[in-house]
mmCIF file of C-alpha atoms in Angstrom:
data_model
loop_
_atom_site.group_PDB
_atom_site.id
_atom_site.type_symbol
_atom_site.label_atom_id
_atom_site.label_comp_id
_atom_site.label_asym_id
_atom_site.label_seq_id
_atom_site.Cartn_x
_atom_site.Cartn_y
_atom_site.Cartn_z
ATOM 1 C CA MET A 721 185.441 60.234 47.978
ATOM 2 C CA VAL A 722 187.583 63.366 47.700
ATOM 3 C CA PHE A 723 185.545 65.047 50.348
ATOM 4 C CA ALA A 724 186.195 62.033 52.739
ATOM 5 C CA GLY A 725 189.827 62.205 52.098
ATOM 6 C CA VAL A 726 189.982 66.023 52.776
ATOM 7 C CA ILE A 727 188.263 65.492 56.087
ATOM 8 C CA GLY A 728 190.584 62.840 56.854
ATOM 9 C CA VAL A 729 193.639 65.012 56.277
ATOM 10 C CA VAL A 730 192.095 67.791 58.206
ATOM 11 C CA PHE A 731 191.252 65.492 61.035
ATOM 12 C CA ALA A 732 194.754 64.085 61.137
ATOM 13 C CA VAL A 733 196.385 67.722 61.191
ATOM 14 C CA VAL A 734 194.185 68.892 63.968
ATOM 15 C CA PHE A 735 194.596 65.618 65.894
ATOM 16 C CA GLY A 736 198.297 65.935 65.694
ATOM 17 C CA LEU A 737 198.525 69.560 66.637
ATOM 18 C CA CYS A 738 196.326 68.970 69.645
ATOM 19 C CA GLY A 739 198.563 66.334 70.912
ATOM 20 C CA GLY A 740 196.319 63.452 70.244
ATOM 21 C CA SER A 741 199.204 61.153 69.538
ATOM 22 C CA SER A 742 199.594 58.319 71.820
ATOM 23 C CA ALA A 743 203.381 58.385 71.292
ATOM 24 C CA PRO A 744 205.322 59.620 74.323
ATOM 25 C CA ARG A 745 206.150 63.186 74.207
ATOM 26 C CA ALA A 746 209.597 64.486 75.086
ATOM 27 C CA GLN A 747 209.701 65.896 78.539
ATOM 28 C CA ALA A 748 211.534 69.155 79.396
ATOM 29 C CA THR A 749 214.470 68.436 81.618
ATOM 30 C CA PRO A 750 214.019 70.321 84.962
ATOM 31 C CA LYS A 751 216.633 72.817 85.625
ATOM 32 C CA PRO A 752 218.374 72.347 88.953
ATOM 33 C CA THR A 753 217.308 75.089 91.404
ATOM 34 C CA ALA A 754 219.810 77.103 93.024
ATOM 35 C CA THR A 755 220.323 76.316 96.680
ATOM 36 C CA ALA A 756 220.234 79.080 99.271
ATOM 37 C CA PRO A 757 223.491 79.695 101.048
ATOM 38 C CA LEU A 758 223.980 78.038 104.477
ATOM 39 C CA PRO A 759 222.711 80.437 107.125
ATOM 40 C CA LYS A 760 225.089 81.459 109.885
ATOM 41 C CA LEU A 761 224.618 80.266 113.469
ATOM 42 C CA SER A 762 224.274 84.137 114.324
ATOM 43 C CA ASP A 763 221.218 84.388 112.008
ATOM 44 C CA LEU A 764 219.396 81.520 113.748
ATOM 45 C CA ASP A 765 217.273 81.989 116.976
ATOM 46 C CA SER A 766 213.948 80.869 118.379
ATOM 47 C CA ALA A 767 211.653 81.554 121.218
ATOM 48 C CA TRP A 768 209.537 79.034 122.983
ATOM 49 C CA ILE A 769 205.851 79.606 122.587
ATOM 50 C CA ASP A 770 203.833 76.628 123.854
ATOM 51 C CA GLN A 771 203.720 72.951 124.396
ATOM 52 C CA THR A 772 201.377 70.021 125.149
ATOM 53 C CA ALA A 773 200.838 69.099 128.695
ATOM 54 C CA PRO A 774 203.195 66.542 130.169
ATOM 55 C CA ALA A 775 202.178 63.107 129.032
ATOM 56 C CA GLN A 776 200.824 60.469 131.406
ATOM 57 C CA LEU A 777 200.350 57.032 129.871
ATOM 58 C CA SER A 778 200.274 53.325 130.571
ATOM 59 C CA VAL A 779 202.770 50.750 129.554
ATOM 60 C CA GLY A 780 202.248 50.028 125.849
ATOM 61 C CA ALA A 781 200.236 53.166 125.173
ATOM 62 C CA GLU A 782 201.527 55.991 123.010
ATOM 63 C CA ALA A 783 201.202 59.860 123.316
ATOM 64 C CA THR A 784 201.956 62.703 120.999
ATOM 65 C CA ILE A 785 204.032 65.597 122.285
ATOM 66 C CA THR A 786 204.088 69.018 120.524
ATOM 67 C CA PHE A 787 206.442 71.968 121.086
ATOM 68 C CA LYS A 788 205.984 75.415 119.343
ATOM 69 C CA PHE A 789 208.779 77.747 118.689
ATOM 70 C CA ARG A 790 208.828 81.180 117.044
ATOM 71 C CA ASN A 791 211.615 81.717 114.448
ATOM 72 C CA THR A 792 213.156 84.961 115.881
ATOM 73 C CA GLY A 793 216.278 84.706 113.652
ATOM 74 C CA LYS A 794 216.981 86.436 110.377
ATOM 75 C CA VAL A 795 216.548 83.428 107.979
ATOM 76 C CA ALA A 796 213.671 81.173 107.076
ATOM 77 C CA TRP A 797 213.658 77.395 108.152
ATOM 78 C CA ALA A 798 212.769 75.332 105.004
ATOM 79 C CA ARG A 799 212.013 71.666 105.327
ATOM 80 C CA GLY A 800 214.167 69.441 103.081
ATOM 81 C CA THR A 801 216.979 71.838 102.886
ATOM 82 C CA ASP A 802 220.102 72.659 104.849
ATOM 83 C CA SER A 803 218.109 75.324 106.828
ATOM 84 C CA GLU A 804 215.575 72.823 108.026
ATOM 85 C CA ALA A 805 214.811 72.986 111.771
ATOM 86 C CA SER A 806 214.511 69.901 113.965
ATOM 87 C CA LEU A 807 213.970 69.383 117.606
ATOM 88 C CA ALA A 808 216.958 67.873 119.488
ATOM 89 C CA PHE A 809 217.735 66.653 122.856
ATOM 90 C CA VAL A 810 219.793 68.955 125.250
ATOM 91 C CA GLY A 811 222.145 67.134 127.406
ATOM 92 C CA SER A 812 222.251 63.474 127.722
ATOM 93 C CA ASN A 813 218.617 62.602 128.548
ATOM 94 C CA ALA A 814 220.255 59.627 130.382
ATOM 95 C CA ASN A 815 216.996 58.608 131.804
ATOM 96 C CA PHE A 816 215.048 58.457 128.585
ATOM 97 C CA ASP A 817 214.625 54.951 127.287
ATOM 98 C CA PRO A 818 215.326 55.000 123.462
ATOM 99 C CA LYS A 819 212.762 52.136 123.104
ATOM 100 C CA MET A 820 210.105 54.936 123.926
ATOM 101 C CA ALA A 821 210.762 56.667 120.664
ATOM 102 C CA VAL A 822 208.229 56.001 117.964
ATOM 103 C CA ASN A 823 209.206 56.632 114.324
ATOM 104 C CA TRP A 824 211.651 59.492 115.092
ATOM 105 C CA PRO A 825 213.752 60.873 112.285
ATOM 106 C CA GLN A 826 216.941 60.259 114.429
ATOM 107 C CA PRO A 827 217.447 58.908 118.023
ATOM 108 C CA SER A 828 218.525 62.324 119.222
ATOM 109 C CA ARG A 829 216.081 64.289 117.094
ATOM 110 C CA PRO A 830 212.541 63.408 117.813
ATOM 111 C CA ALA A 831 210.823 65.817 115.267
ATOM 112 C CA LEU A 832 211.316 67.939 112.280
ATOM 113 C CA GLN A 833 209.478 71.237 111.757
ATOM 114 C CA GLY A 834 205.860 70.548 110.654
ATOM 115 C CA GLU A 835 205.580 73.579 108.229
ATOM 116 C CA GLU A 836 207.161 73.717 104.676
ATOM 117 C CA VAL A 837 208.734 77.117 105.435
ATOM 118 C CA VAL A 838 208.843 78.994 108.730
ATOM 119 C CA ALA A 839 209.850 82.674 107.925
ATOM 120 C CA PRO A 840 211.173 85.049 110.676
ATOM 121 C CA ASN A 841 208.596 85.735 113.288
ATOM 122 C CA GLU A 842 206.371 82.785 112.208
ATOM 123 C CA ILE A 843 205.724 79.646 114.461
ATOM 124 C CA ALA A 844 206.906 76.079 113.850
ATOM 125 C CA SER A 845 205.489 73.108 115.466
ATOM 126 C CA PHE A 846 207.453 69.987 116.356
ATOM 127 C CA SER A 847 205.435 66.870 117.123
ATOM 128 C CA PHE A 848 206.563 63.382 118.045
ATOM 129 C CA LYS A 849 205.330 60.322 119.701
ATOM 130 C CA VAL A 850 206.442 58.273 122.602
ATOM 131 C CA LYS A 851 205.427 54.922 123.956
ATOM 132 C CA GLY A 852 205.264 53.783 127.551
ATOM 133 C CA VAL A 853 207.799 51.008 127.914
ATOM 134 C CA VAL A 854 208.812 50.830 131.545
ATOM 135 C CA ALA A 855 206.939 52.556 134.489
ATOM 136 C CA GLY A 856 208.696 55.699 135.618
ATOM 137 C CA LYS A 857 209.116 59.467 135.101
ATOM 138 C CA TYR A 858 211.184 60.521 131.983
ATOM 139 C CA ARG A 859 212.410 64.212 131.388
ATOM 140 C CA ILE A 860 212.873 65.326 127.783
ATOM 141 C CA ASP A 861 214.830 68.435 127.407
ATOM 142 C CA VAL A 862 214.798 70.031 123.993
ATOM 143 C CA ARG A 863 215.721 72.999 121.749
ATOM 144 C CA PRO A 864 215.560 73.669 118.053
ATOM 145 C CA VAL A 865 218.629 73.063 115.867
ATOM 146 C CA VAL A 866 219.545 73.476 112.170
ATOM 147 C CA VAL A 867 221.559 70.362 111.712
ATOM 148 C CA ALA A 868 223.738 71.747 108.956
ATOM 149 C CA VAL A 869 224.598 74.829 110.967
ATOM 150 C CA GLY A 870 224.221 73.995 114.731
ATOM 151 C CA PRO A 871 221.929 74.205 117.768
ATOM 152 C CA MET A 872 219.963 77.280 118.667
ATOM 153 C CA ARG A 873 220.242 78.747 122.184
ATOM 154 C CA ASP A 874 219.017 76.461 125.096
ATOM 155 C CA GLN A 875 215.853 78.072 126.723
ATOM 156 C CA GLY A 876 215.493 75.393 129.356
ATOM 157 C CA VAL A 877 212.490 73.802 127.521
ATOM 158 C CA TYR A 878 211.476 70.300 128.600
ATOM 159 C CA THR A 879 208.458 67.999 129.194
ATOM 160 C CA GLU A 880 208.126 65.006 131.347
ATOM 161 C CA VAL A 881 206.424 61.669 130.502
ATOM 162 C CA THR A 882 205.187 59.587 133.299
ATOM 163 C CA VAL A 883 204.527 55.935 132.388
ATOM 164 C CA ARG A 884 202.245 54.047 134.782
#
């Protein structure tokens, strides 16, 4: 009987040390991470690299449009931070029907950068969907912007969407 009692004590000690208890353990409180300082507008720049062909779709159909820009600035674009890059309309885009936007982050910002971090000299992709609502030809002029800082230079980048 003594032998069984000793085994039971040893088992209880080992079980407790190995975390076998079903009682909840205290979690370490995560330390807040330091946020990077807001970049200066003069440290932000981009260069158009590529884009999908102009979309041609029927009323009711959807198309995905993708633009690629190289980060030619001095600071990284980081998703979910104040240095996140998004794609923004240039000008009024008066002929663009807002009903064509499919799940855009904001009405004038069709897409956020697709990558977690886009370091200087790396390429970011911005993809968004449009839906054919009314027949016609629609021009969408865009450029990257860091919302917390401002727009990057306008490079005359645009696409056309033809709805049949």
